[in-house]
């Protein structure tokens, strides 16, 4: 299933944050949404994820319109998101974070013990993000890079094993050093290759160029450019308004 964003408009009072943005993200694609501060990318992202309602336009996923659905309803259709600052359950172990999320939809019965719930499935998700060896560690004690990977695993735990899956990542590389960014983005692209549709916002250009299949650039609430990383890096408007005229995509490595 493809994510369709059509003429998305969002106003906050008299402020026109997004002015009619349209694009698509297909299964197997890893698409970056970038732009200068105030360009409207965070607002666009929040509208797709369900944190903001739309002023006009529509968002479609899994064959239906989802812009009027709550985030929890979108999750049932295979939509999950992460946040710029990692959101985890600090009082639980790494494994328990996943067990709780996997058990929550049907409820944890009083006679059950969390440690016994969904062990194999939770460990499989941790393996997917490289955290299996830290399964018994307390989430609060994780270094930040590992905490971002745990949040990614939590998002994945909310997605169905089969069917359409859309992963929305809000600045996944924020706060990470270069090697940590490279590791996390390699895992994100691997998910896309497995058929997940991935849309992410990012400020770190080494987490965009050399990673994304396509790049969308918002400037002043409008889609200023869309194409491969190489095409976007050569766009005159993007270079003058955002990347800088001396920017060279080939000099950026993840």
mmCIF file of C-alpha atoms in Angstrom:
data_model
loop_
_atom_site.group_PDB
_atom_site.id
_atom_site.type_symbol
_atom_site.label_atom_id
_atom_site.label_comp_id
_atom_site.label_asym_id
_atom_site.label_seq_id
_atom_site.Cartn_x
_atom_site.Cartn_y
_atom_site.Cartn_z
ATOM 1 C CA UNK A 1 0.000 0.000 0.000
ATOM 2 C CA UNK A 2 1.155 3.538 -0.771
ATOM 3 C CA UNK A 3 0.953 6.621 1.445
ATOM 4 C CA UNK A 4 -0.821 9.391 -0.467
ATOM 5 C CA UNK A 5 -0.618 12.987 0.788
ATOM 6 C CA UNK A 6 -2.836 15.271 -1.289
ATOM 7 C CA UNK A 7 -2.876 19.091 -1.101
ATOM 8 C CA UNK A 8 -2.158 19.065 2.636
ATOM 9 C CA UNK A 9 -2.866 22.479 4.177
ATOM 10 C CA UNK A 10 -2.410 23.386 7.836
ATOM 11 C CA UNK A 11 -3.082 26.807 9.389
ATOM 12 C CA UNK A 12 -2.497 27.838 12.984
ATOM 13 C CA UNK A 13 -4.714 30.887 13.288
ATOM 14 C CA UNK A 14 -3.335 33.328 10.754
ATOM 15 C CA UNK A 15 -0.105 31.370 10.245
ATOM 16 C CA UNK A 16 -0.067 29.229 7.098
ATOM 17 C CA UNK A 17 2.397 26.517 8.102
ATOM 18 C CA UNK A 18 1.730 24.185 5.160
ATOM 19 C CA UNK A 19 0.289 25.512 1.915
ATOM 20 C CA UNK A 20 -0.752 22.550 -0.218
ATOM 21 C CA UNK A 21 1.802 19.739 -0.142
ATOM 22 C CA UNK A 22 1.379 16.529 -2.161
ATOM 23 C CA UNK A 23 3.603 13.442 -2.368
ATOM 24 C CA UNK A 24 3.592 9.654 -2.146
ATOM 25 C CA UNK A 25 5.639 7.010 -0.315
ATOM 26 C CA UNK A 26 5.481 3.426 -1.555
ATOM 27 C CA UNK A 27 6.296 0.158 0.242
ATOM 28 C CA UNK A 28 10.023 -0.504 0.097
ATOM 29 C CA UNK A 29 10.900 3.197 -0.138
ATOM 30 C CA UNK A 30 12.918 5.210 2.350
ATOM 31 C CA UNK A 31 11.947 8.870 1.843
ATOM 32 C CA UNK A 32 13.455 11.854 3.671
ATOM 33 C CA UNK A 33 11.486 15.041 4.347
ATOM 34 C CA UNK A 34 13.877 17.947 4.891
ATOM 35 C CA UNK A 35 13.946 21.736 4.893
ATOM 36 C CA UNK A 36 15.070 24.765 6.898
ATOM 37 C CA UNK A 37 13.577 25.634 10.279
ATOM 38 C CA UNK A 38 10.037 26.907 9.873
ATOM 39 C CA UNK A 39 9.590 25.226 6.488
ATOM 40 C CA UNK A 40 6.577 23.205 7.638
ATOM 41 C CA UNK A 41 8.134 19.743 7.664
ATOM 42 C CA UNK A 42 7.396 19.021 11.344
ATOM 43 C CA UNK A 43 3.800 20.178 10.860
ATOM 44 C CA UNK A 44 3.420 18.031 7.745
ATOM 45 C CA UNK A 45 4.850 15.054 9.610
ATOM 46 C CA UNK A 46 2.532 15.604 12.594
ATOM 47 C CA UNK A 47 -0.491 15.815 10.293
ATOM 48 C CA UNK A 48 0.407 12.475 8.716
ATOM 49 C CA UNK A 49 1.049 10.862 12.105
ATOM 50 C CA UNK A 50 -2.183 12.201 13.616
ATOM 51 C CA UNK A 51 -0.939 14.780 16.130
ATOM 52 C CA UNK A 52 -2.450 17.646 14.093
ATOM 53 C CA UNK A 53 -5.695 17.810 12.181
ATOM 54 C CA UNK A 54 -5.673 19.095 8.611
ATOM 55 C CA UNK A 55 -7.081 22.447 7.551
ATOM 56 C CA UNK A 56 -7.531 21.087 4.023
ATOM 57 C CA UNK A 57 -6.418 18.129 1.954
ATOM 58 C CA UNK A 58 -6.247 14.440 2.753
ATOM 59 C CA UNK A 59 -3.944 11.624 3.788
ATOM 60 C CA UNK A 60 -4.598 8.093 2.542
ATOM 61 C CA UNK A 61 -3.053 4.828 3.660
ATOM 62 C CA UNK A 62 -4.020 1.182 3.261
ATOM 63 C CA UNK A 63 -6.695 2.121 0.766
ATOM 64 C CA UNK A 64 -8.563 4.529 2.977
ATOM 65 C CA UNK A 65 -8.529 8.085 4.234
ATOM 66 C CA UNK A 66 -6.774 8.292 7.619
ATOM 67 C CA UNK A 67 -6.483 12.026 8.325
ATOM 68 C CA UNK A 68 -9.657 11.908 10.421
ATOM 69 C CA UNK A 69 -8.476 8.942 12.499
ATOM 70 C CA UNK A 70 -6.768 9.097 15.890
ATOM 71 C CA UNK A 71 -3.131 7.875 16.110
ATOM 72 C CA UNK A 72 -4.269 4.638 17.809
ATOM 73 C CA UNK A 73 -6.665 3.964 14.940
ATOM 74 C CA UNK A 74 -3.900 4.588 12.406
ATOM 75 C CA UNK A 75 -1.667 2.147 14.265
ATOM 76 C CA UNK A 76 -4.234 -0.608 13.715
ATOM 77 C CA UNK A 77 -3.830 0.079 9.996
ATOM 78 C CA UNK A 78 -0.084 -0.421 10.230
ATOM 79 C CA UNK A 79 1.149 3.115 10.962
ATOM 80 C CA UNK A 80 3.783 3.665 13.676
ATOM 81 C CA UNK A 81 5.999 6.618 14.568
ATOM 82 C CA UNK A 82 8.983 7.607 16.656
ATOM 83 C CA UNK A 83 9.797 10.996 18.182
ATOM 84 C CA UNK A 84 12.734 13.388 18.011
ATOM 85 C CA UNK A 85 13.495 12.686 21.685
ATOM 86 C CA UNK A 86 13.378 8.934 22.302
ATOM 87 C CA UNK A 87 10.237 7.792 24.124
ATOM 88 C CA UNK A 88 10.750 4.599 26.170
ATOM 89 C CA UNK A 89 9.477 3.105 29.441
ATOM 90 C CA UNK A 90 12.391 4.003 31.703
ATOM 91 C CA UNK A 91 11.250 1.889 34.689
ATOM 92 C CA UNK A 92 11.278 -1.338 32.658
ATOM 93 C CA UNK A 93 14.003 -3.462 31.171
ATOM 94 C CA UNK A 94 14.672 -3.353 27.436
ATOM 95 C CA UNK A 95 12.839 -6.658 26.956
ATOM 96 C CA UNK A 96 9.898 -5.574 29.126
ATOM 97 C CA UNK A 97 9.439 -2.463 26.975
ATOM 98 C CA UNK A 98 8.669 -4.733 24.034
ATOM 99 C CA UNK A 99 6.667 -7.248 26.052
ATOM 100 C CA UNK A 100 4.406 -4.525 27.408
ATOM 101 C CA UNK A 101 3.700 -3.101 23.939
ATOM 102 C CA UNK A 102 3.036 -6.522 22.449
ATOM 103 C CA UNK A 103 0.716 -7.552 25.275
ATOM 104 C CA UNK A 104 -1.180 -4.265 25.706
ATOM 105 C CA UNK A 105 -3.697 -4.706 22.831
ATOM 106 C CA UNK A 106 -5.295 -7.739 24.487
ATOM 107 C CA UNK A 107 -4.566 -6.716 28.102
ATOM 108 C CA UNK A 108 -2.216 -8.197 30.666
ATOM 109 C CA UNK A 109 -4.197 -10.457 32.982
ATOM 110 C CA UNK A 110 -3.653 -10.261 36.720
ATOM 111 C CA UNK A 111 -2.375 -13.848 36.847
ATOM 112 C CA UNK A 112 0.189 -13.270 34.109
ATOM 113 C CA UNK A 113 3.744 -12.156 34.708
ATOM 114 C CA UNK A 114 5.105 -9.635 32.217
ATOM 115 C CA UNK A 115 8.435 -11.466 31.961
ATOM 116 C CA UNK A 116 6.664 -14.504 30.489
ATOM 117 C CA UNK A 117 4.713 -12.604 27.841
ATOM 118 C CA UNK A 118 5.718 -12.645 24.153
ATOM 119 C CA UNK A 119 9.332 -13.508 24.969
ATOM 120 C CA UNK A 120 10.314 -14.928 21.586
ATOM 121 C CA UNK A 121 8.564 -12.204 19.582
ATOM 122 C CA UNK A 122 10.091 -9.449 21.737
ATOM 123 C CA UNK A 123 13.576 -10.929 21.423
ATOM 124 C CA UNK A 124 13.129 -11.137 17.654
ATOM 125 C CA UNK A 125 12.369 -7.404 17.516
ATOM 126 C CA UNK A 126 15.392 -6.633 19.687
ATOM 127 C CA UNK A 127 17.540 -8.749 17.381
ATOM 128 C CA UNK A 128 16.243 -6.671 14.476
ATOM 129 C CA UNK A 129 17.606 -3.457 16.002
ATOM 130 C CA UNK A 130 20.762 -4.959 17.523
ATOM 131 C CA UNK A 131 19.667 -4.913 21.165
ATOM 132 C CA UNK A 132 19.209 -8.601 21.983
ATOM 133 C CA UNK A 133 22.368 -8.644 24.121
ATOM 134 C CA UNK A 134 20.931 -5.771 26.207
ATOM 135 C CA UNK A 135 17.504 -7.380 26.724
ATOM 136 C CA UNK A 136 17.836 -7.497 30.515
ATOM 137 C CA UNK A 137 19.337 -4.021 30.901
ATOM 138 C CA UNK A 138 17.233 -1.245 32.426
ATOM 139 C CA UNK A 139 16.018 1.177 29.748
ATOM 140 C CA UNK A 140 17.047 4.151 31.879
ATOM 141 C CA UNK A 141 20.673 3.006 31.819
ATOM 142 C CA UNK A 142 20.979 2.711 28.040
ATOM 143 C CA UNK A 143 23.283 5.068 26.148
ATOM 144 C CA UNK A 144 21.253 7.400 23.969
ATOM 145 C CA UNK A 145 22.050 5.616 20.716
ATOM 146 C CA UNK A 146 20.729 2.334 22.134
ATOM 147 C CA UNK A 147 17.680 4.149 23.476
ATOM 148 C CA UNK A 148 16.868 5.396 19.965
ATOM 149 C CA UNK A 149 17.136 1.832 18.696
ATOM 150 C CA UNK A 150 14.823 0.664 21.488
ATOM 151 C CA UNK A 151 12.266 3.278 20.458
ATOM 152 C CA UNK A 152 12.520 1.968 16.899
ATOM 153 C CA UNK A 153 11.876 -1.562 18.190
ATOM 154 C CA UNK A 154 8.847 -0.278 20.143
ATOM 155 C CA UNK A 155 7.467 1.301 16.979
ATOM 156 C CA UNK A 156 8.018 -1.934 15.067
ATOM 157 C CA UNK A 157 6.261 -3.881 17.826
ATOM 158 C CA UNK A 158 3.135 -1.857 17.134
ATOM 159 C CA UNK A 159 3.088 -2.876 13.476
ATOM 160 C CA UNK A 160 1.434 -6.033 12.151
ATOM 161 C CA UNK A 161 3.744 -8.844 11.061
ATOM 162 C CA UNK A 162 1.951 -8.968 7.719
ATOM 163 C CA UNK A 163 0.132 -6.429 5.585
ATOM 164 C CA UNK A 164 0.851 -2.743 4.907
ATOM 165 C CA UNK A 165 3.335 -1.085 7.249
ATOM 166 C CA UNK A 166 4.242 2.601 7.403
ATOM 167 C CA UNK A 167 7.037 3.797 9.668
ATOM 168 C CA UNK A 168 7.209 7.538 10.446
ATOM 169 C CA UNK A 169 10.505 8.603 12.020
ATOM 170 C CA UNK A 170 10.876 12.091 13.478
ATOM 171 C CA UNK A 171 14.587 12.962 13.246
ATOM 172 C CA UNK A 172 15.817 9.430 13.980
ATOM 173 C CA UNK A 173 19.465 10.518 14.012
ATOM 174 C CA UNK A 174 18.987 13.507 16.349
ATOM 175 C CA UNK A 175 21.496 13.509 19.209
ATOM 176 C CA UNK A 176 23.564 10.647 17.781
ATOM 177 C CA UNK A 177 27.264 10.677 16.944
ATOM 178 C CA UNK A 178 28.366 9.793 13.416
ATOM 179 C CA UNK A 179 28.903 6.029 13.916
ATOM 180 C CA UNK A 180 25.593 5.731 15.801
ATOM 181 C CA UNK A 181 23.786 7.593 13.015
ATOM 182 C CA UNK A 182 25.293 5.255 10.449
ATOM 183 C CA UNK A 183 24.232 2.150 12.373
ATOM 184 C CA UNK A 184 20.690 3.351 12.983
ATOM 185 C CA UNK A 185 20.120 4.502 9.408
ATOM 186 C CA UNK A 186 21.455 1.198 8.070
ATOM 187 C CA UNK A 187 18.763 -0.552 10.117
ATOM 188 C CA UNK A 188 16.118 1.855 8.822
ATOM 189 C CA UNK A 189 17.043 1.205 5.196
ATOM 190 C CA UNK A 190 17.028 -2.546 5.889
ATOM 191 C CA UNK A 191 13.429 -2.229 7.080
ATOM 192 C CA UNK A 192 12.505 -0.460 3.844
ATOM 193 C CA UNK A 193 14.093 -3.267 1.845
ATOM 194 C CA UNK A 194 11.794 -5.664 3.711
ATOM 195 C CA UNK A 195 8.791 -3.799 2.283
ATOM 196 C CA UNK A 196 8.088 -1.192 4.962
ATOM 197 C CA UNK A 197 7.223 2.298 3.690
ATOM 198 C CA UNK A 198 9.513 4.718 5.574
ATOM 199 C CA UNK A 199 9.103 8.489 5.812
ATOM 200 C CA UNK A 200 11.487 10.436 8.025
ATOM 201 C CA UNK A 201 12.415 14.020 8.845
ATOM 202 C CA UNK A 202 16.053 14.866 9.437
ATOM 203 C CA UNK A 203 18.533 17.714 9.923
ATOM 204 C CA UNK A 204 21.704 15.626 9.680
ATOM 205 C CA UNK A 205 22.531 15.538 5.993
ATOM 206 C CA UNK A 206 24.668 12.404 6.368
ATOM 207 C CA UNK A 207 21.468 10.634 7.440
ATOM 208 C CA UNK A 208 19.777 11.812 4.225
ATOM 209 C CA UNK A 209 22.279 11.723 1.348
ATOM 210 C CA UNK A 210 23.505 8.204 0.799
ATOM 211 C CA UNK A 211 20.535 6.822 2.759
ATOM 212 C CA UNK A 212 17.211 7.997 1.305
ATOM 213 C CA UNK A 213 15.837 6.688 -1.970
ATOM 214 C CA UNK A 214 14.067 10.020 -2.492
ATOM 215 C CA UNK A 215 14.237 13.405 -0.816
ATOM 216 C CA UNK A 216 11.385 15.893 -0.392
ATOM 217 C CA UNK A 217 12.343 19.497 0.400
ATOM 218 C CA UNK A 218 9.880 21.876 2.017
ATOM 219 C CA UNK A 219 10.525 25.624 1.941
ATOM 220 C CA UNK A 220 8.002 28.189 3.191
ATOM 221 C CA UNK A 221 5.304 25.530 3.530
ATOM 222 C CA UNK A 222 5.597 24.395 -0.092
ATOM 223 C CA UNK A 223 7.274 21.418 -1.749
ATOM 224 C CA UNK A 224 10.264 23.094 -3.364
ATOM 225 C CA UNK A 225 11.932 19.963 -4.736
ATOM 226 C CA UNK A 226 11.457 16.200 -4.958
ATOM 227 C CA UNK A 227 13.748 13.579 -6.433
ATOM 228 C CA UNK A 228 16.768 11.416 -5.844
ATOM 229 C CA UNK A 229 19.353 12.765 -3.394
ATOM 230 C CA UNK A 230 21.592 13.645 -6.340
ATOM 231 C CA UNK A 231 18.815 15.545 -8.125
ATOM 232 C CA UNK A 232 17.877 17.477 -4.996
ATOM 233 C CA UNK A 233 21.506 18.342 -4.248
ATOM 234 C CA UNK A 234 21.741 20.041 -7.647
ATOM 235 C CA UNK A 235 18.458 21.960 -7.393
ATOM 236 C CA UNK A 236 19.206 25.679 -7.552
ATOM 237 C CA UNK A 237 16.443 26.731 -5.145
ATOM 238 C CA UNK A 238 17.404 24.116 -2.573
ATOM 239 C CA UNK A 239 21.068 25.080 -2.772
ATOM 240 C CA UNK A 240 20.384 28.797 -2.409
ATOM 241 C CA UNK A 241 17.691 28.534 0.282
ATOM 242 C CA UNK A 242 18.835 25.550 2.339
ATOM 243 C CA UNK A 243 21.877 23.404 1.535
ATOM 244 C CA UNK A 244 24.246 26.177 0.434
ATOM 245 C CA UNK A 245 25.779 26.683 -2.986
ATOM 246 C CA UNK A 246 28.926 24.797 -2.034
ATOM 247 C CA UNK A 247 27.074 21.667 -0.917
ATOM 248 C CA UNK A 248 28.275 18.447 -2.528
ATOM 249 C CA UNK A 249 26.223 15.317 -1.943
ATOM 250 C CA UNK A 250 29.238 13.143 -2.652
ATOM 251 C CA UNK A 251 31.089 14.683 0.297
ATOM 252 C CA UNK A 252 28.415 13.488 2.766
ATOM 253 C CA UNK A 253 28.807 9.965 4.066
ATOM 254 C CA UNK A 254 26.684 8.095 6.595
#
